[in-house]
GROMACS .gro file of C-alpha atoms in nm:
model
  408
    1MET     CA    1   0.000   0.000   0.000
    2SER     CA    2   0.147   0.334  -0.098
    3ILE     CA    3   0.131   0.619   0.148
    4THR     CA    4   0.097   0.977   0.029
    5GLY     CA    5   0.046   1.305   0.205
    6ALA     CA    6  -0.309   1.317   0.062
    7ASP     CA    7  -0.411   1.024   0.286
    8PHE     CA    8  -0.371   1.233   0.602
    9ILE     CA    9  -0.492   1.559   0.745
   10SER     CA   10  -0.223   1.818   0.816
   11TYR     CA   11  -0.066   1.858   1.158
   12GLU     CA   12  -0.209   2.210   1.188
   13THR     CA   13  -0.561   2.084   1.109
   14SER     CA   14  -0.529   1.803   1.362
   15GLN     CA   15  -0.426   2.047   1.635
   16ASN     CA   16  -0.710   2.285   1.551
   17MET     CA   17  -0.959   1.998   1.570
   18LEU     CA   18  -0.811   1.888   1.901
   19GLU     CA   19  -0.848   2.239   2.038
   20LEU     CA   20  -1.217   2.245   1.939
   21LEU     CA   21  -1.300   1.925   2.128
   22HIS     CA   22  -1.521   1.989   2.430
   23VAL     CA   23  -1.378   1.856   2.755
   24ASN     CA   24  -1.503   1.869   3.112
   25ASN     CA   25  -1.264   2.117   3.273
   26HIS     CA   26  -1.483   2.240   3.560
   27ARG     CA   27  -1.406   1.963   3.808
   28TYR     CA   28  -1.212   2.067   4.116
   29GLU     CA   29  -1.141   1.986   4.478
   30ARG     CA   30  -0.997   2.172   4.774
   31VAL     CA   31  -0.676   2.039   4.924
   32PRO     CA   32  -0.454   2.160   5.211
   33LEU     CA   33  -0.178   2.392   5.097
   34SER     CA   34   0.082   2.136   5.206
   35ASN     CA   35  -0.067   1.888   4.955
   36ALA     CA   36  -0.100   2.133   4.664
   37LEU     CA   37   0.250   2.103   4.516
   38GLY     CA   38   0.232   2.001   4.150
   39ARG     CA   39  -0.144   2.054   4.126
   40VAL     CA   40  -0.311   2.307   3.893
   41LEU     CA   41  -0.498   2.604   4.036
   42ALA     CA   42  -0.872   2.611   3.963
   43GLU     CA   43  -0.913   2.976   4.067
   44ASP     CA   44  -0.717   3.300   4.067
   45ILE     CA   45  -0.525   3.378   4.384
   46THR     CA   46  -0.593   3.742   4.467
   47ALA     CA   47  -0.436   3.955   4.740
   48VAL     CA   48  -0.688   4.073   4.999
   49TYR     CA   49  -0.451   4.326   5.155
   50ASN     CA   50  -0.131   4.515   5.076
   51ASP     CA   51   0.209   4.360   5.139
   52PRO     CA   52   0.344   4.511   5.351
   53GLN     CA   53   0.040   4.671   5.510
   54PHE     CA   54   0.255   4.944   5.665
   55PRO     CA   55   0.607   5.082   5.600
   56THR     CA   56   0.850   4.813   5.716
   57ALA     CA   57   1.223   4.805   5.791
   58SER     CA   58   1.421   4.590   5.549
   59MET     CA   59   1.742   4.603   5.758
   60ASP     CA   60   1.853   4.643   6.118
   61GLY     CA   61   1.915   5.007   6.200
   62TYR     CA   62   1.761   5.325   6.339
   63ALA     CA   63   1.432   5.474   6.222
   64LEU     CA   64   1.440   5.851   6.190
   65LYS     CA   65   1.332   6.157   5.993
   66HIS     CA   66   1.562   6.201   5.695
   67GLU     CA   67   1.593   6.576   5.757
   68ASP     CA   68   1.735   6.501   6.106
   69LEU     CA   69   2.048   6.340   5.957
   70ALA     CA   70   2.183   6.694   5.925
   71LEU     CA   71   2.181   6.723   6.305
   72GLY     CA   72   2.467   6.472   6.323
   73GLU     CA   73   2.343   6.325   6.652
   74LEU     CA   74   2.004   6.185   6.756
   75ILE     CA   75   1.848   6.054   7.076
   76VAL     CA   76   1.754   5.682   7.077
   77LEU     CA   77   1.415   5.625   7.241
   78GLY     CA   78   1.457   5.249   7.266
   79ASP     CA   79   1.407   4.931   7.065
   80ASN     CA   80   1.139   4.830   6.812
   81PRO     CA   81   1.160   4.449   6.764
   82ALA     CA   82   0.995   4.267   6.473
   83GLY     CA   83   0.632   4.189   6.553
   84HIS     CA   84   0.607   4.475   6.805
   85ASP     CA   85   0.298   4.696   6.772
   86GLU     CA   86   0.496   5.020   6.768
   87ARG     CA   87   0.291   5.320   6.887
   88ARG     CA   88   0.556   5.586   6.955
   89VAL     CA   89   0.566   5.896   6.736
   90LEU     CA   90   0.906   6.043   6.651
   91SER     CA   91   0.975   6.408   6.715
   92ARG     CA   92   1.264   6.614   6.581
   93GLY     CA   93   1.605   6.479   6.686
   94GLU     CA   94   1.474   6.137   6.789
   95SER     CA   95   1.529   5.785   6.659
   96ILE     CA   96   1.423   5.431   6.749
   97LYS     CA   97   1.638   5.122   6.703
   98THR     CA   98   1.433   4.918   6.454
   99PHE     CA   99   1.491   4.564   6.332
  100THR     CA  100   1.435   4.383   6.002
  101GLY     CA  101   1.063   4.326   5.943
  102SER     CA  102   0.954   4.577   6.207
  103MET     CA  103   0.682   4.836   6.152
  104MET     CA  104   0.837   5.179   6.099
  105PRO     CA  105   0.745   5.423   6.379
  106GLU     CA  106   0.508   5.703   6.292
  107GLY     CA  107   0.697   6.013   6.183
  108ALA     CA  108   0.999   5.814   6.053
  109ASP     CA  109   1.063   5.802   5.678
  110THR     CA  110   1.414   5.655   5.668
  111LEU     CA  111   1.617   5.378   5.829
  112ILE     CA  112   1.992   5.420   5.869
  113GLN     CA  113   2.175   5.089   5.902
  114ILE     CA  114   2.369   5.009   6.217
  115GLU     CA  115   2.708   5.018   6.045
  116ASN     CA  116   2.655   5.383   5.946
  117VAL     CA  117   2.633   5.512   6.304
  118THR     CA  118   2.807   5.502   6.642
  119PHE     CA  119   2.596   5.442   6.952
  120ALA     CA  120   2.699   5.587   7.289
  121ASP     CA  121   2.520   5.724   7.594
  122GLY     CA  122   2.170   5.676   7.451
  123LYS     CA  123   2.250   5.859   7.130
  124ILE     CA  124   2.369   5.778   6.776
  125SER     CA  125   2.627   5.979   6.587
  126ILE     CA  126   2.583   5.982   6.208
  127ASN     CA  127   2.902   5.860   6.037
  128GLU     CA  128   2.759   5.820   5.686
  129THR     CA  129   2.425   5.952   5.562
  130VAL     CA  130   2.171   5.763   5.349
  131ALA     CA  131   1.903   5.858   5.096
  132ARG     CA  132   1.548   5.940   5.200
  133GLY     CA  133   1.344   5.618   5.233
  134ASN     CA  134   1.655   5.403   5.271
  135ALA     CA  135   1.586   5.042   5.383
  136VAL     CA  136   1.212   5.106   5.415
  137ARG     CA  137   0.965   4.878   5.236
  138PRO     CA  138   0.671   5.098   5.127
  139VAL     CA  139   0.309   4.988   5.161
  140GLY     CA  140   0.224   4.745   4.879
  141GLU     CA  141   0.583   4.690   4.768
  142GLY     CA  142   0.523   4.315   4.735
  143TYR     CA  143   0.167   4.333   4.610
  144LYS     CA  144  -0.143   4.546   4.645
  145ALA     CA  145  -0.492   4.451   4.761
  146GLY     CA  146  -0.700   4.323   4.469
  147GLU     CA  147  -0.399   4.222   4.260
  148VAL     CA  148  -0.416   3.878   4.097
  149LEU     CA  149  -0.094   3.714   4.214
  150ILE     CA  150  -0.132   3.365   4.065
  151GLU     CA  151  -0.360   3.294   3.771
  152LYS     CA  152  -0.601   3.006   3.739
  153GLY     CA  153  -0.441   2.725   3.539
  154THR     CA  154  -0.098   2.770   3.697
  155LYS     CA  155   0.092   2.459   3.801
  156ILE     CA  156   0.176   2.505   4.169
  157GLY     CA  157   0.547   2.512   4.247
  158PHE     CA  158   0.755   2.622   4.544
  159ALA     CA  159   0.708   2.994   4.474
  160GLN     CA  160   0.329   2.959   4.451
  161ILE     CA  161   0.328   2.763   4.778
  162GLY     CA  162   0.526   3.041   4.947
  163VAL     CA  163   0.303   3.321   4.819
  164MET     CA  164  -0.014   3.139   4.922
  165ALA     CA  165   0.131   3.067   5.266
  166GLY     CA  166   0.194   3.440   5.301
  167LEU     CA  167  -0.174   3.495   5.220
  168ASN     CA  168  -0.280   3.242   5.485
  169GLN     CA  169  -0.434   3.023   5.213
  170VAL     CA  170  -0.508   2.714   5.424
  171MET     CA  171  -0.703   2.527   5.153
  172VAL     CA  172  -0.641   2.554   4.779
  173LYS     CA  173  -0.893   2.501   4.500
  174VAL     CA  174  -0.726   2.278   4.239
  175SER     CA  175  -0.843   2.101   3.924
  176LEU     CA  176  -0.921   1.734   3.957
  177ARG     CA  177  -0.654   1.524   3.793
  178PRO     CA  178  -0.783   1.367   3.472
  179ARG     CA  179  -0.757   0.987   3.483
  180VAL     CA  180  -0.558   0.843   3.195
  181ALA     CA  181  -0.550   0.468   3.131
  182VAL     CA  182  -0.240   0.343   2.947
  183ILE     CA  183  -0.198   0.008   2.770
  184ALA     CA  184   0.058  -0.133   2.527
  185THR     CA  185  -0.084  -0.383   2.274
  186GLY     CA  186   0.096  -0.651   2.077
  187SER     CA  187   0.171  -1.021   2.120
  188GLU     CA  188   0.540  -0.942   2.077
  189ILE     CA  189   0.541  -0.726   2.392
  190LEU     CA  190   0.683  -0.850   2.722
  191ASP     CA  191   0.581  -0.663   3.034
  192LEU     CA  192   0.831  -0.586   3.309
  193GLY     CA  193   0.926  -0.897   3.503
  194GLU     CA  194   0.802  -1.139   3.239
  195ASN     CA  195   1.045  -1.395   3.097
  196SER     CA  196   1.049  -1.554   2.754
  197ASP     CA  197   1.274  -1.783   2.548
  198ASN     CA  198   1.152  -1.613   2.231
  199PRO     CA  199   1.418  -1.362   2.117
  200ALA     CA  200   1.168  -1.200   1.880
  201GLN     CA  201   0.971  -1.057   2.171
  202ILE     CA  202   1.056  -0.710   2.293
  203ARG     CA  203   1.041  -0.554   2.637
  204SER     CA  204   0.755  -0.311   2.689
  205SER     CA  205   0.855   0.047   2.761
  206ASN     CA  206   0.569   0.242   2.605
  207ASN     CA  207   0.317   0.208   2.887
  208TYR     CA  208   0.578   0.308   3.147
  209THR     CA  209   0.713   0.597   2.941
  210LEU     CA  210   0.366   0.737   2.880
  211ALA     CA  211   0.252   0.682   3.238
  212ALA     CA  212   0.546   0.889   3.361
  213LEU     CA  213   0.481   1.153   3.094
  214PHE     CA  214   0.116   1.188   3.191
  215GLU     CA  215   0.186   1.197   3.564
  216GLN     CA  216   0.444   1.469   3.501
  217ALA     CA  217   0.175   1.661   3.312
  218GLY     CA  218  -0.061   1.642   3.612
  219ALA     CA  219  -0.277   1.338   3.534
  220GLU     CA  220  -0.364   1.038   3.747
  221VAL     CA  221  -0.256   0.725   3.559
  222ILE     CA  222  -0.423   0.384   3.546
  223GLN     CA  223  -0.151   0.140   3.440
  224LEU     CA  224  -0.303  -0.145   3.238
  225GLY     CA  225   0.022  -0.311   3.133
  226THR     CA  226   0.021  -0.508   2.806
  227ALA     CA  227  -0.236  -0.694   2.597
  228PRO     CA  228  -0.180  -0.953   2.319
  229ASP     CA  229  -0.316  -0.915   1.965
  230ASP     CA  230  -0.658  -1.058   2.047
  231LYS     CA  231  -0.965  -0.857   1.947
  232ASP     CA  232  -1.190  -0.979   2.224
  233ALA     CA  233  -0.927  -0.933   2.495
  234ILE     CA  234  -0.841  -0.580   2.377
  235MET     CA  235  -1.212  -0.494   2.344
  236LYS     CA  236  -1.282  -0.603   2.702
  237THR     CA  237  -0.977  -0.418   2.838
  238PHE     CA  238  -1.073  -0.097   2.656
  239GLU     CA  239  -1.433  -0.116   2.773
  240ASN     CA  240  -1.330  -0.165   3.136
  241ALA     CA  241  -1.078   0.120   3.114
  242LEU     CA  242  -1.338   0.363   2.980
  243GLU     CA  243  -1.556   0.299   3.285
  244SER     CA  244  -1.311   0.486   3.507
  245ALA     CA  245  -1.071   0.677   3.280
  246ASP     CA  246  -1.121   1.015   3.112
  247ILE     CA  247  -0.866   0.929   2.845
  248LEU     CA  248  -0.759   0.588   2.720
  249VAL     CA  249  -0.419   0.578   2.551
  250SER     CA  250  -0.303   0.265   2.371
  251THR     CA  251   0.012   0.195   2.174
  252GLY     CA  252   0.034  -0.040   1.877
  253GLY     CA  253  -0.234  -0.181   1.650
  254VAL     CA  254  -0.317   0.132   1.450
  255SER     CA  255  -0.121   0.076   1.130
  256VAL     CA  256  -0.219  -0.134   0.828
  257GLY     CA  257  -0.090  -0.476   0.932
  258ASP     CA  258  -0.299  -0.794   0.965
  259TYR     CA  259  -0.270  -0.785   1.345
  260ASP     CA  260  -0.339  -0.415   1.390
  261PHE     CA  261  -0.674  -0.461   1.562
  262VAL     CA  262  -0.707  -0.143   1.767
  263LYS     CA  263  -0.828   0.072   1.478
  264ASP     CA  264  -1.113  -0.175   1.417
  265ILE     CA  265  -1.211  -0.212   1.784
  266ILE     CA  266  -1.260   0.156   1.861
  267PRO     CA  267  -1.576   0.203   1.648
  268ARG     CA  268  -1.723  -0.112   1.811
  269LEU     CA  269  -1.689   0.064   2.148
  270GLY     CA  270  -1.938   0.325   2.032
  271ALA     CA  271  -1.669   0.589   1.995
  272GLU     CA  272  -1.673   0.845   1.716
  273ILE     CA  273  -1.344   0.874   1.529
  274VAL     CA  274  -1.236   1.239   1.524
  275TYR     CA  275  -0.956   1.160   1.280
  276LYS     CA  276  -0.725   0.879   1.180
  277GLY     CA  277  -0.398   0.961   1.012
  278VAL     CA  278  -0.205   1.287   1.041
  279GLY     CA  279   0.074   1.406   0.814
  280ILE     CA  280   0.345   1.389   1.079
  281LYS     CA  281   0.669   1.198   1.125
  282PRO     CA  282   0.683   1.001   1.344
  283GLY     CA  283   0.335   0.867   1.413
  284ARG     CA  284   0.122   0.938   1.108
  285HIS     CA  285  -0.123   0.651   1.182
  286ILE     CA  286  -0.243   0.810   1.506
  287LEU     CA  287  -0.616   0.779   1.580
  288VAL     CA  288  -0.821   1.013   1.800
  289ALA     CA  289  -1.176   0.917   1.903
  290GLN     CA  290  -1.441   1.040   2.146
  291ARG     CA  291  -1.720   0.865   2.336
  292GLY     CA  292  -1.927   1.113   2.532
  293HIS     CA  293  -1.686   1.294   2.764
  294LYS     CA  294  -1.424   1.019   2.719
  295PHE     CA  295  -1.139   1.015   2.470
  296ILE     CA  296  -0.938   0.738   2.308
  297LEU     CA  297  -0.593   0.794   2.162
  298ALA     CA  298  -0.447   0.504   1.967
  299LEU     CA  299  -0.078   0.568   1.914
  300PRO     CA  300   0.193   0.387   1.715
  301GLY     CA  301   0.391   0.106   1.876
  302PHE     CA  302   0.747   0.226   1.825
  303ALA     CA  303   0.881   0.390   2.142
  304TYR     CA  304   0.987   0.724   1.995
  305SER     CA  305   0.668   0.749   1.786
  306SER     CA  306   0.435   0.677   2.077
  307THR     CA  307   0.615   0.926   2.300
  308VAL     CA  308   0.613   1.208   2.045
  309THR     CA  309   0.247   1.157   1.954
  310ALA     CA  310   0.154   1.140   2.324
  311ILE     CA  311   0.320   1.478   2.370
  312LEU     CA  312   0.141   1.625   2.069
  313TYR     CA  313  -0.208   1.480   2.127
  314ALA     CA  314  -0.250   1.347   2.482
  315LEU     CA  315  -0.087   1.636   2.666
  316PRO     CA  316  -0.317   1.900   2.509
  317LEU     CA  317  -0.622   1.702   2.622
  318ILE     CA  318  -0.481   1.669   2.974
  319ALA     CA  319  -0.401   2.041   2.979
  320LYS     CA  320  -0.757   2.128   2.867
  321MET     CA  321  -0.905   1.912   3.142
  322LEU     CA  322  -0.681   2.080   3.399
  323GLY     CA  323  -0.762   2.429   3.274
  324LYS     CA  324  -0.400   2.497   3.179
  325LYS     CA  325  -0.334   2.750   2.904
  326ALA     CA  326  -0.076   2.539   2.723
  327PRO     CA  327   0.045   2.178   2.750
  328TYR     CA  328   0.410   2.268   2.694
  329LYS     CA  329   0.636   2.558   2.600
  330THR     CA  330   0.744   2.621   2.242
  331VAL     CA  331   1.035   2.856   2.166
  332ALA     CA  332   1.207   2.989   1.855
  333ALA     CA  333   1.565   2.862   1.826
  334LYS     CA  334   1.847   2.907   1.577
  335LEU     CA  335   1.998   2.605   1.401
  336GLN     CA  336   2.368   2.559   1.473
  337GLU     CA  337   2.402   2.317   1.180
  338ASP     CA  338   2.228   2.231   0.853
  339PHE     CA  339   1.920   2.010   0.866
  340THR     CA  340   1.763   1.800   0.591
  341LYS     CA  341   1.407   1.682   0.641
  342ARG     CA  342   1.354   1.313   0.568
  343SER     CA  343   0.987   1.313   0.463
  344ARG     CA  344   0.713   1.525   0.310
  345PHE     CA  345   0.533   1.546   0.645
  346THR     CA  346   0.570   1.776   0.944
  347GLU     CA  347   0.864   1.628   1.133
  348PHE     CA  348   0.945   1.622   1.503
  349THR     CA  349   1.315   1.558   1.550
  350ALA     CA  350   1.496   1.500   1.878
  351CYS     CA  351   1.755   1.773   1.927
  352ASN     CA  352   1.977   1.937   2.184
  353ILE     CA  353   1.877   2.280   2.307
  354VAL     CA  354   2.142   2.530   2.411
  355VAL     CA  355   2.084   2.871   2.570
  356GLU     CA  356   2.347   3.138   2.516
  357ASP     CA  357   2.295   3.500   2.626
  358GLY     CA  358   1.922   3.441   2.649
  359GLU     CA  359   1.890   3.296   2.297
  360TYR     CA  360   1.801   2.937   2.211
  361PHE     CA  361   2.015   2.729   1.975
  362VAL     CA  362   1.960   2.381   1.830
  363ASN     CA  363   2.204   2.106   1.731
  364PHE     CA  364   2.187   1.729   1.681
  365ARG     CA  365   2.515   1.614   1.834
  366GLY     CA  366   2.486   1.257   1.963
  367LYS     CA  367   2.140   1.203   1.811
  368LYS     CA  368   2.107   0.882   1.610
  369VAL     CA  369   1.937   0.879   1.270
  370GLY     CA  370   1.720   0.572   1.213
  371SER     CA  371   1.376   0.430   1.284
  372SER     CA  372   1.109   0.566   1.516
  373ALA     CA  373   1.213   0.321   1.786
  374ILE     CA  374   1.512   0.514   1.922
  375LEU     CA  375   1.378   0.644   2.254
  376THR     CA  376   1.732   0.715   2.380
  377ASN     CA  377   1.734   1.020   2.153
  378LEU     CA  378   1.515   1.189   2.415
  379LEU     CA  379   1.771   1.151   2.694
  380ASN     CA  380   1.994   1.430   2.825
  381GLU     CA  381   1.748   1.720   2.840
  382SER     CA  382   1.650   1.689   2.475
  383ALA     CA  383   1.382   1.886   2.293
  384LEU     CA  384   1.170   1.836   1.980
  385MET     CA  385   1.243   2.047   1.673
  386VAL     CA  386   0.948   2.110   1.443
  387ALA     CA  387   1.002   2.115   1.066
  388GLY     CA  388   0.693   2.199   0.860
  389GLU     CA  389   0.555   2.021   0.556
  390ASP     CA  390   0.702   2.281   0.320
  391ASP     CA  391   1.046   2.269   0.479
  392LYS     CA  392   1.310   2.064   0.299
  393PHE     CA  393   1.664   2.181   0.362
  394LEU     CA  394   1.721   2.423   0.649
  395GLU     CA  395   2.053   2.604   0.664
  396ALA     CA  396   2.243   2.674   0.983
  397GLY     CA  397   2.121   3.004   1.122
  398THR     CA  398   1.757   2.937   1.033
  399TYR     CA  399   1.506   2.986   1.312
  400VAL     CA  400   1.286   2.687   1.393
  401ASN     CA  401   1.020   2.610   1.653
  402VAL     CA  402   1.123   2.379   1.938
  403ILE     CA  403   0.906   2.205   2.199
  404LEU     CA  404   1.078   2.208   2.537
  405LEU     CA  405   1.033   1.870   2.702
  406GLU     CA  406   1.102   1.999   3.054
  407SER     CA  407   0.807   2.239   3.049
  408PHE     CA  408   0.511   2.008   3.118
   0.00000   0.00000   0.00000
């Protein structure tokens, strides 16, 4: 059977159709802040007050009126520790020893650090002056009341945890993790721990690779292991998976071989095929289907192909269900060497990404050229370079789009 570009929809069309699919992205739960790391916010986090709420010392020193520095010597009224509800009002020629994080006394507009003065007999002598407002955090320096600090759809990291702790956010509203069932099909597949005397069988990696990929993207994974090339067995496994999963992802069985059963089983499940076959390399036999609010993605069996297509088609669905704005980050990068595209399709090539002076560069050092089975090409902080259908030979210095694989 000959394969031509006319047999497939374009990559751009497939992505547009994926974007138009309706998903249930309004499911959420509230979890304790300490359990929110890695989850996706289901609401904006908005400041309810200014930070700081009053002028605050940012160093240890003496609070005073800036104009009084010209006096050369000031009386010290006492100490103002952090957390102290300071009520004293400074008059001319007075100062108060004030510590980092303390409220500035009323009447003071400047803090002179300890090393700039000499203290003796209840007074400080000014050895070196400072600018007006020195070492004083103004009201709202960190954020102002009503300001959206963290947007809905943000993946919660250490900084988000810290900001929400500062807001006394005890419970956090987060999107429910979509449940993704993963299965590798094929009688030639050996699951982890299985033994065989048949050298033609191969060790399964797809279901473990994709499970890790989806968990990293914020999903809850149902690991279904492997299934042989048996229509009834695959049908039963798929049906059971769809009872609890939002997305079912399978690898293998979608091409044109005699034992590629998955493509025939999906319609029997009552699922509507959104499309089958996209003009991409690797993975052009990908199939996307929908049954109600559930989705089925049938991916190729080769390890590199299944991983790339999972990134391109499963991650956007997961992101939509989580309410995230984008499934991954794409950047423009400059080729450090010539590149020749190997097919007429849109290609996704494993590459090395280098950042120099804030600019991204791409090269292919250490990347093997061969079949779509070489998963090791994605090791060592690799990325995916995108070459469009119309691209053929790209000279060094050309800008290309690159999907960053560490941005899920």
